[in-house]
XYZ file of C-alpha atoms in Angstrom:
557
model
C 76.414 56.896 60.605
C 74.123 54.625 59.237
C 75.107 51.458 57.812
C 72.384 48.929 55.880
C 73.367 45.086 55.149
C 71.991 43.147 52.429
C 72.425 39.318 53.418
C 72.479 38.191 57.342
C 74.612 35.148 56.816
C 78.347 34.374 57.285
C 79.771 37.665 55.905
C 76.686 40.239 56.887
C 76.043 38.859 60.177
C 79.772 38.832 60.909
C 80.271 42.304 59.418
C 77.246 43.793 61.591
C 78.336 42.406 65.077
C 81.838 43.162 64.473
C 80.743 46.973 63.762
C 78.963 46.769 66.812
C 81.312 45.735 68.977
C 83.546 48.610 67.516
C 81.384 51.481 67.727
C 78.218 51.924 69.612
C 76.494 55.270 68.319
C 76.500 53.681 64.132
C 72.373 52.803 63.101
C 72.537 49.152 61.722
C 69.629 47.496 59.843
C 70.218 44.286 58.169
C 67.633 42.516 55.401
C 67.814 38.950 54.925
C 64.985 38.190 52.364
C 64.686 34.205 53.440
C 63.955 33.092 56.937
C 67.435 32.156 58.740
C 69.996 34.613 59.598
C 73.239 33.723 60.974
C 73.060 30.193 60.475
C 75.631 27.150 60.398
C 75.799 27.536 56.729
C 78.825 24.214 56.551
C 77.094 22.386 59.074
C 73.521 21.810 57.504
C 74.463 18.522 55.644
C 74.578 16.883 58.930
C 71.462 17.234 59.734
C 70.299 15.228 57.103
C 72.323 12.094 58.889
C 70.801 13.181 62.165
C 74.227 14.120 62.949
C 72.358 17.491 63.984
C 69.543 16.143 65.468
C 67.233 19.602 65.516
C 67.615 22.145 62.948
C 67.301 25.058 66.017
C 70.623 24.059 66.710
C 71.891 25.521 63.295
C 70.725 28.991 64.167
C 72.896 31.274 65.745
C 71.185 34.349 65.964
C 67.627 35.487 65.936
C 65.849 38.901 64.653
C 65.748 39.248 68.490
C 68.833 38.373 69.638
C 70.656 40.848 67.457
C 68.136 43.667 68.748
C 68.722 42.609 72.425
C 72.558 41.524 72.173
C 73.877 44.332 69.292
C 70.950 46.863 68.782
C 71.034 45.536 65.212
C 67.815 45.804 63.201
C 67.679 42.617 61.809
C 64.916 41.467 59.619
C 64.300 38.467 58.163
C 61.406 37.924 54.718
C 62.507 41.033 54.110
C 64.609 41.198 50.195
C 65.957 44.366 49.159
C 64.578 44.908 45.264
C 66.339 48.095 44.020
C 68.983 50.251 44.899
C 69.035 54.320 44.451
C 72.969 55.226 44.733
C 71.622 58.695 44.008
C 69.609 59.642 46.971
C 71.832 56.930 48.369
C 68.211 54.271 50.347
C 67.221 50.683 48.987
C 64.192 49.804 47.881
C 62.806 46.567 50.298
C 59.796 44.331 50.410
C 58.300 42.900 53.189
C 57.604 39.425 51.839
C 55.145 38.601 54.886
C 53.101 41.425 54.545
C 53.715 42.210 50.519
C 54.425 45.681 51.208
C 57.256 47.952 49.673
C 59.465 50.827 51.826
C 62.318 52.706 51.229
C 65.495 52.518 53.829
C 68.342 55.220 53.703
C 71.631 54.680 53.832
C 75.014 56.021 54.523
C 76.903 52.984 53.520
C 75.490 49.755 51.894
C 77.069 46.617 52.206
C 76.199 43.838 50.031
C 76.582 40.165 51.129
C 73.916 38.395 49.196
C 76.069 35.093 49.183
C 76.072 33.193 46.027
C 72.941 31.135 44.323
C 72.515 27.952 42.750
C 73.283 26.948 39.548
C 70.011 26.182 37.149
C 71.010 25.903 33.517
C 68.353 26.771 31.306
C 68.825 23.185 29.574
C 67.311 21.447 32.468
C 63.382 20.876 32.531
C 61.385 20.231 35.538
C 62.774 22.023 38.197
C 59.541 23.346 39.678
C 58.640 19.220 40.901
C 58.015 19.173 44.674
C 60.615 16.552 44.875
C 63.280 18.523 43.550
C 65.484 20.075 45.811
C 68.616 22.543 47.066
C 71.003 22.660 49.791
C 71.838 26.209 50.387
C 69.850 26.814 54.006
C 68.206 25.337 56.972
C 64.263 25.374 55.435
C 66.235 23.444 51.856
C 67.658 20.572 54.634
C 63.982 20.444 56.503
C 62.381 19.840 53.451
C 64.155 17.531 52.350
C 64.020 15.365 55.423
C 60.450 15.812 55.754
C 60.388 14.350 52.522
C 62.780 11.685 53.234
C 60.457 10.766 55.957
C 57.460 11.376 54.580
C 57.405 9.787 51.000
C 59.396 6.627 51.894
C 62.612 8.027 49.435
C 64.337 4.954 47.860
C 66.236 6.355 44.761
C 67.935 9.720 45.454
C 69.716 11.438 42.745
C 72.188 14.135 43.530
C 73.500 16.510 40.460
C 76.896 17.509 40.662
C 80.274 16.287 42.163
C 81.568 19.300 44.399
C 81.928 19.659 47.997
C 77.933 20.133 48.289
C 77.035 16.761 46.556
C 79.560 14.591 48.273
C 78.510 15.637 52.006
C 75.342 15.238 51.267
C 75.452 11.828 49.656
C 77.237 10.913 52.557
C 74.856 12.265 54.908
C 71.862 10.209 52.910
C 73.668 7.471 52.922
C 73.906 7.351 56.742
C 70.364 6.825 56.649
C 70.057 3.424 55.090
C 68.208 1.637 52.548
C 68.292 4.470 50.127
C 70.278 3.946 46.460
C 71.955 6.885 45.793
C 73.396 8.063 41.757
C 75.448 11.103 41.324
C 75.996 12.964 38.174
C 79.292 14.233 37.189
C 78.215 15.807 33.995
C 79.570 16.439 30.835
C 83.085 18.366 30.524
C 83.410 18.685 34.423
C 84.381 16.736 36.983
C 84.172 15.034 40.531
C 85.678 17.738 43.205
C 87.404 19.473 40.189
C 89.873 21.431 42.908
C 91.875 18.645 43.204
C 94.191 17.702 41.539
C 93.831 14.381 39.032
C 96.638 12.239 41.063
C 94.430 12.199 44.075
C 90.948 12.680 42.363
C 91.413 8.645 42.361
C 91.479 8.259 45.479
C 88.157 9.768 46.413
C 86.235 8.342 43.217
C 87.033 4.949 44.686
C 86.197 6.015 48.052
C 82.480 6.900 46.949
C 82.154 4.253 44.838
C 82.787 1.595 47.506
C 80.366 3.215 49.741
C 77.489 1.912 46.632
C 76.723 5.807 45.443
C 76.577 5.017 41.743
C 78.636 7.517 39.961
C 77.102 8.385 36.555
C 79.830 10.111 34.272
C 79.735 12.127 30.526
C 75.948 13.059 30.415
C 74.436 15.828 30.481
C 70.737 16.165 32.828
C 67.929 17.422 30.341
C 65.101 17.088 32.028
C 63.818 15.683 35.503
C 60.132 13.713 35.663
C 58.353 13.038 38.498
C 59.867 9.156 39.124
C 62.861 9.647 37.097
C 66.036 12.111 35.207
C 66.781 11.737 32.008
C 70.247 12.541 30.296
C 71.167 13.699 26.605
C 71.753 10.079 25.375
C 67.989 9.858 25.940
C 69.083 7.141 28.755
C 66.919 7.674 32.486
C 67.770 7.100 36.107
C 65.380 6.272 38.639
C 65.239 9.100 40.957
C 62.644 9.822 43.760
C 64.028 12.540 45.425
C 66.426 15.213 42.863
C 69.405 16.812 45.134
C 70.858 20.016 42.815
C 73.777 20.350 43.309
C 75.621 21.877 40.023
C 77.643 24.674 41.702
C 76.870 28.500 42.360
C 76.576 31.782 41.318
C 76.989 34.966 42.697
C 73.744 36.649 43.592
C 74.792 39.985 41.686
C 71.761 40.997 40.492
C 70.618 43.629 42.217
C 74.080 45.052 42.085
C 73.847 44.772 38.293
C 70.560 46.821 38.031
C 71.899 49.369 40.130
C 74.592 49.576 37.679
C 77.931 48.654 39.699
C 80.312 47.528 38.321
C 80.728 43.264 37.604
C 83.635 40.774 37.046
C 83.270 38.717 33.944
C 82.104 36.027 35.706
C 78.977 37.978 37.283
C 80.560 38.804 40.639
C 80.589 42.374 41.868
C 83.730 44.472 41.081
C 85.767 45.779 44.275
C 89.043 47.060 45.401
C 91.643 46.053 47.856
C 89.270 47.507 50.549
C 85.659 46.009 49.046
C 84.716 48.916 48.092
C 82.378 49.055 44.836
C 82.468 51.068 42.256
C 80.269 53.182 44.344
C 82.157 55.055 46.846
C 79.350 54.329 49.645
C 78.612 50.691 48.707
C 81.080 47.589 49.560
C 80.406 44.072 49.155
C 82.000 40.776 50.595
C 81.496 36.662 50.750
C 80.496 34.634 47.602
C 79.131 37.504 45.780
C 82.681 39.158 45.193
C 86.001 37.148 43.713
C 88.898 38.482 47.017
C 92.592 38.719 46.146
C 94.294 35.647 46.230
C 97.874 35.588 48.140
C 100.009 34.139 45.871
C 99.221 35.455 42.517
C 97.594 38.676 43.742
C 94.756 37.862 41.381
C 90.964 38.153 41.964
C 90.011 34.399 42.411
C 86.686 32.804 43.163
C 86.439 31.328 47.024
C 83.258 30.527 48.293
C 84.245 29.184 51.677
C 83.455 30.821 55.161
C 86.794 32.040 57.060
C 87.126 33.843 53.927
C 84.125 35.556 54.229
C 84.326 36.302 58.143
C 88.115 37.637 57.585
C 86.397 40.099 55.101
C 83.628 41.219 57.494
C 86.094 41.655 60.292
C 88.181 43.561 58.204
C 85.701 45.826 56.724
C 84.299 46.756 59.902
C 87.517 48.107 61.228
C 88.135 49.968 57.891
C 84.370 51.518 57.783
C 85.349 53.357 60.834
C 88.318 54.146 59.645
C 90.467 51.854 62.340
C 94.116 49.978 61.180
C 93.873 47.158 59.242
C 95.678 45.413 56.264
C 93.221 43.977 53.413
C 93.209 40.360 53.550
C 94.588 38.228 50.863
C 93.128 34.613 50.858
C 95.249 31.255 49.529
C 92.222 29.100 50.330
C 92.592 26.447 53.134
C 89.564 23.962 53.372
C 88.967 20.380 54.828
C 85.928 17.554 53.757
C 84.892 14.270 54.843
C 83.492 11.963 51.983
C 82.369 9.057 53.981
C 85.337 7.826 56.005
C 88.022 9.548 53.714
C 89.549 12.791 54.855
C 90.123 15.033 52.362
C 92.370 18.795 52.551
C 93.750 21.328 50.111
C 95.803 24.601 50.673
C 96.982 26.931 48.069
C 97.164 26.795 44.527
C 96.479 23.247 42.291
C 98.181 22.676 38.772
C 95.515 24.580 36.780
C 95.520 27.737 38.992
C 99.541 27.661 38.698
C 99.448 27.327 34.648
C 96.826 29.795 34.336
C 99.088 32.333 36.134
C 102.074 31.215 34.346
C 103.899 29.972 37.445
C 106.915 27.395 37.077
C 106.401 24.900 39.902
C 107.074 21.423 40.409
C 105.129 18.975 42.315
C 105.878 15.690 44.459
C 103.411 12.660 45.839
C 103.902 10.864 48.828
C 101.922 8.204 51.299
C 103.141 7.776 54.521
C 101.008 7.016 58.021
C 99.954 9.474 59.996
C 101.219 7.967 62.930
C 103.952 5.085 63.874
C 102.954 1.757 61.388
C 102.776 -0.492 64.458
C 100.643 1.250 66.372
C 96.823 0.152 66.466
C 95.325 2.776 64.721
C 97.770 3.886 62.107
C 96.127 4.988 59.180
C 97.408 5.270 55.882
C 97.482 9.564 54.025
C 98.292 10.572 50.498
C 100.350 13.962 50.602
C 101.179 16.489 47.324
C 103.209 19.704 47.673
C 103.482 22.137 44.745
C 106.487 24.453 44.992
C 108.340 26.686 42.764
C 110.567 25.171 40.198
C 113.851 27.618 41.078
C 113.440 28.476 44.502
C 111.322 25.996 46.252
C 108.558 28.698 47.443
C 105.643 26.521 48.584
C 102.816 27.270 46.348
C 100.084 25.195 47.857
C 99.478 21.284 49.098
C 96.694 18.961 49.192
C 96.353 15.166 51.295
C 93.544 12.826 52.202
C 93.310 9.403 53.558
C 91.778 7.314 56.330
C 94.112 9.227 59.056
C 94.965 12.881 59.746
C 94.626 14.805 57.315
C 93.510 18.121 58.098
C 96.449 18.920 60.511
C 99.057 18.347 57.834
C 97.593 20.408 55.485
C 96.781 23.231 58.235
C 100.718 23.016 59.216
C 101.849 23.953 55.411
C 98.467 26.543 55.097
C 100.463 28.085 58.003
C 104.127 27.929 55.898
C 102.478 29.011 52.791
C 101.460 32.554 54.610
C 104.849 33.095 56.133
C 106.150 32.475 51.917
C 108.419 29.490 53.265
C 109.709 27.343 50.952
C 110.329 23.299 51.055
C 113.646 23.708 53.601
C 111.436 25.478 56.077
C 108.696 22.938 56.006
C 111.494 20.000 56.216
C 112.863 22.119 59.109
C 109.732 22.721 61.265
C 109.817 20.766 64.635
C 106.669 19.223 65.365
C 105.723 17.388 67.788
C 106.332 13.150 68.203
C 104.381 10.950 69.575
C 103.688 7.437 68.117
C 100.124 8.024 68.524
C 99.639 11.006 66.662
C 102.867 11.068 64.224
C 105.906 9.785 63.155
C 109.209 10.775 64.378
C 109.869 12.929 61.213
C 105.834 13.842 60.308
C 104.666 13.405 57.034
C 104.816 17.074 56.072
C 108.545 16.369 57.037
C 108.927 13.301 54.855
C 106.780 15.251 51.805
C 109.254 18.600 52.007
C 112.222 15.966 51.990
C 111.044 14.249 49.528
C 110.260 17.708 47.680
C 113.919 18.577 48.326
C 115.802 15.129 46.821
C 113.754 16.460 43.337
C 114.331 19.758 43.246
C 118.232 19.680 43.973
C 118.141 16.545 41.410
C 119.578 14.136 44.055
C 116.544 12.093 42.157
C 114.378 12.163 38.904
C 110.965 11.543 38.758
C 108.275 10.584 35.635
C 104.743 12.181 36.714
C 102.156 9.502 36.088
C 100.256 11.154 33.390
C 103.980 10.913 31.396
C 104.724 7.716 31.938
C 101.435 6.714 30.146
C 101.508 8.693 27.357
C 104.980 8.076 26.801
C 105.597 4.608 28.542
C 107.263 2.910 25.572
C 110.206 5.459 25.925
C 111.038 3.663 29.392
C 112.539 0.434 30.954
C 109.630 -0.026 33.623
C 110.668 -2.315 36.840
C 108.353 -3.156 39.862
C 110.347 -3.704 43.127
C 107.189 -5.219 44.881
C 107.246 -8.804 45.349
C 106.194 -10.992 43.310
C 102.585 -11.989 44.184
C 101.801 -7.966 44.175
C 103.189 -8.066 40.463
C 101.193 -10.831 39.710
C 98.028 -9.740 40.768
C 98.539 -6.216 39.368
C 101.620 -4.411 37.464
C 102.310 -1.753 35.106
C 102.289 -2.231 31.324
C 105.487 -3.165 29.773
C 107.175 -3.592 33.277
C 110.146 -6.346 34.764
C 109.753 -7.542 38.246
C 113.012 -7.259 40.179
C 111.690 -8.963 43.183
C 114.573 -10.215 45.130
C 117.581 -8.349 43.464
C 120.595 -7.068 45.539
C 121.335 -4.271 43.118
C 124.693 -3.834 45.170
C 125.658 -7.155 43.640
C 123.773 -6.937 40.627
C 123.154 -4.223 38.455
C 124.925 -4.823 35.434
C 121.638 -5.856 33.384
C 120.179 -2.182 34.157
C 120.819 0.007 30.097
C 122.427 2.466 30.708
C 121.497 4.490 27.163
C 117.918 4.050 28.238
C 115.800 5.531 30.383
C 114.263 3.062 33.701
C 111.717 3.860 35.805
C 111.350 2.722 38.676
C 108.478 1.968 41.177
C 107.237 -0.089 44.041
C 103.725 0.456 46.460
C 104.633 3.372 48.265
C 107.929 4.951 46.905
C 110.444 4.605 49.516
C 112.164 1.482 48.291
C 112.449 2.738 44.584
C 113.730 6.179 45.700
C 116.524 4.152 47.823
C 117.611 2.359 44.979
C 117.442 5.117 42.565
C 120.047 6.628 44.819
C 122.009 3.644 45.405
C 122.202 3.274 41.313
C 123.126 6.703 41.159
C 126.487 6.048 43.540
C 127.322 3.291 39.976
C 127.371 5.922 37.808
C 123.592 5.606 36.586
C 122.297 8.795 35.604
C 119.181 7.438 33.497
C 117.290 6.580 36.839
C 113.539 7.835 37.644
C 111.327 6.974 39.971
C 107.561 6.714 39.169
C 105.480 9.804 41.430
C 103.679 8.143 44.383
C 104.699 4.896 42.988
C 102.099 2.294 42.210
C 99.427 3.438 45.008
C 99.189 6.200 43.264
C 99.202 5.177 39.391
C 96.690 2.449 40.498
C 93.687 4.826 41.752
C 94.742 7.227 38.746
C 94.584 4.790 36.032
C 91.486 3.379 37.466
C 89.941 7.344 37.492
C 91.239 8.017 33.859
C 90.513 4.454 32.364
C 93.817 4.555 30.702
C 93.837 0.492 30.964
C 97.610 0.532 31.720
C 97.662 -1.704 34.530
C 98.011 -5.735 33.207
C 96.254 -7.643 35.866
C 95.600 -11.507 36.780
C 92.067 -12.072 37.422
């Protein structure tokens, strides 16, 4: 049997030494038509910081060390142009010596990987300061240039996971002034949700990356960028960095079938609509877990799960297709940031009923010296608490939180398994009941109505329909409160609650949530059943109002 790759990154790479190490007699060639194969795709914004000090170190495997390790033809400069599903061999040129051959095939697996985004609206991309960050020659260059030209202004397009770890990693350098687009109709790190999208706006705002918002790039000049308003940034050094595409063409001029959104067509089983050619990584859209719909997920355990898998399944060894929820951790500057699962707009556009709850809490014991402070959400479902997905960041552990209700999501266990799990205490590394604890309890006292929250997006649009009281004290509602609201500071509502309306509703809120959620419940033991508590309380409605510039926070300056 003999099997041909297209792509020797994360997914071919994987898929060709895991067929290897399968099955000895199968004929493997792989093309990869740039330089680098099997590279450290995630880890090349670090070697902008000097994080990754030589960019060697970011190669994992050679054209010779997959002949002498795998007997794996691997060639690099070498870009497959054409496909003949008929006679069943690809059509590849040698890009170093600009020759053209034919390669048979028995099986062809695509893994092209996905390509930049370049709308056609944008002039200038052909500048030699004008750059991408998709593989280890893009991160050299741009160095070099760093170095080189003396880079003072550097502006990055886009406000996805690329962008902000790279910012980050420029910013590391010093003495550079960084601007970042978030264009027109999108927004910054659009997979999260809007109640913690705050949070990290702040975050890279306070580490001086100016973040330009509600323009659209037209065209990019040697020294500058200029935006639809006919406004300019200085910019000596252009960072794209507007998203990706899947590299489908050559699929598409072989005439396999496509998605809607350009990505190749497969089954359960990445399989094509060509019974001898499968694809996998960014290039296809896998089954998500939880819906069972195709969804886009250009991330890399994805992509090695599918290699793995189809290797096994090629020669015709057990193995289940995997399914994908989409687990995934980033730093932006010294904020951790994690998501698992499904966000709001993936549940409404699959018609799910779920509810959601904010917490903060520390991810370790308060007093101890290096307590840090993490924002939690969990989004279940509305009637039987199924944990649809969660997402958390902060200045403290993040990424093992999210990893423990990844792990809950994939055994379908809803919000009284997660407030069941035992995990383990130490005042060093976590509370006695962890916050993924506290968040499923929490989770629980709304969805068995033991209390009523007011999301924060509500409250503002409909904050007149509410008594609003702030249980902080009363230099925190001095400096900063919420429109329209009463400070109860100092109130014994054991004693003295007889000035609460009962025919109206009251919201209630203080920094973090715990104190409002104790007295909701107390109330609720008088008979009140017009109590809510405000979502994530004030720390969260702060950073949120400050994201959405809804101006309803009254503050004394």
């Amino acid at each position: 049997m003999k099997v041909v790759i297209v792509g020797a990154v994360a997914g071919g790479a994987t898929f060709a030494a895991n067929l290897r190490r399968l099955d000895e007699t199968c004929e493997i060639v792989m093309f990869e038509k740039d330089r680098d194969l099997s590279f450290g795709n995630c880890e090349i914004p670090y070697y902008l910081s000097y994080e990754i000090e030589n960019s060697s170190s970011l190669i994992n495997r050679t054209p010779e060390s997959f002949l002498k390790g795998y007997n794996i033809k691997a060639k690099r400069y070498h870009e497959v142009i054409s496909i003949n599903r008929k006679e069943k061999y690809v059509e590849v040129l040698d890009k170093e010596n600009n020759t053209i051959f034919n390669e048979t095939y028995d099986y062809l697996i695509l893994a092209p990987g996905s390509k930049e985004n370049r709308p056609s609206s944008i002039s200038g991309y052909d500048n030699p300061h004008v750059f991408s960050v998709k593989n280890v020659v893009d991160v050299e260059k741009i160095r070099s240039y760093i170095e080189e030209e003396k880079v003072k202004n550097v502006f990055i397009a886009g406000g996805g996971f690329v962008a902000i770890e790279t910012a980050e990693s420029i910013h590391k350098l010093g003495n550079i002034n960084i601007s970042m687009l978030i264009r027109k109709n999108t927004s910054l790190l659009s997979i999260i949700d809007m109640d913690l999208k705050g949070f990290i706006k702040e975050n890279i705002k306070e580490n001086n990356v100016n973040i330009i918002e509600g323009k659209s790039l037209v065209e990019i000049d040697k020294n500058f960028v200029k935006f639809d308003d006919g406004s300019e940034e200085n910019a000596d050094l252009v960072i794209l960095a507007l998203g990706a595409r899947p590299s489908s063409d050559l699929a598409k001029n072989a005439g396999l079938n496509l998605e809607e959104d350009r990505s190749i067509s497969v089954d359960v089983n990445f399989r094509t609509s060509d019974e001898a050619i499968f694809a996998i990584g960014d290039v296809i859209n896998p089954i998500n877990f939880i819906t069972k719909e195709k969804t886009k997920l250009n991330l890399a355990w994805p992509a090695h799960r599918q290699a793995k898998f189809l290797a096994k399944y090629l020669l015709g060894k057990k193995a289940n297709p995997p399914e994908f929820i989409g687990t995934f951790a980033l730093r932006s500057f010294d904020l951790n940031i994690a998501m698992t699962g499904l966000n709001e707009a993936s549940l409404e556009k699959s018609g799910f009923s779920y509810e959601s709850v904010l917490i903060s809490h520390r991810d370790s014991v308060a007093i101890m010296p290096d307590s840090k402070p993490i924002y939690l959400k969990i989004l279940f479902d509305k009637n039987d608490g199924t944990i649809y997905g969660a997402q958390g960041l902060g200045y403290g552990v993040v990424d093992k939180r999210i990893d423990v209700i990844a792990s809950m999501i994939k055994r379908k266990a809803t919000i009284y398994d997660l407030y069941d799990l035992e995990l383990a205490y130490q005042p060093l590394y976590s509370t006695v009941e962890d916050a993924t604890n506290i968040l499923a309890n929490q989770a629980i006292n709304i969805f068995e109505g033991k209390l009523k929250a007011v999301k924060i997006k509500d409250l503002i649009e409909n904050y007149k329909a509410y008594e609003i009281y702030d249980l902080r004290d009363k230099n925190s509602y001095e400096k900063a409160h919420i429109k329209t609201a009463k400070s109860l500071d100092g109130i014994n509502f054991r004693d003295d609650h007889s000035f609460l309306p009962r025919d109206k509703k009251i919201v209630l809120y203080d920094t973090n949530g715990g104190k409002s959620s104790n007295t909701a419940k107390l109330l609720a033991n008088y008979g009140f059943d017009n109590i809510y508590i405000l979502d994530g309380s004030f720390v969260f409605f702060e950073k949120y109002d400050k994201m959405a510039e809804t101006n309803m926070i009254d503050k004394n300056i």
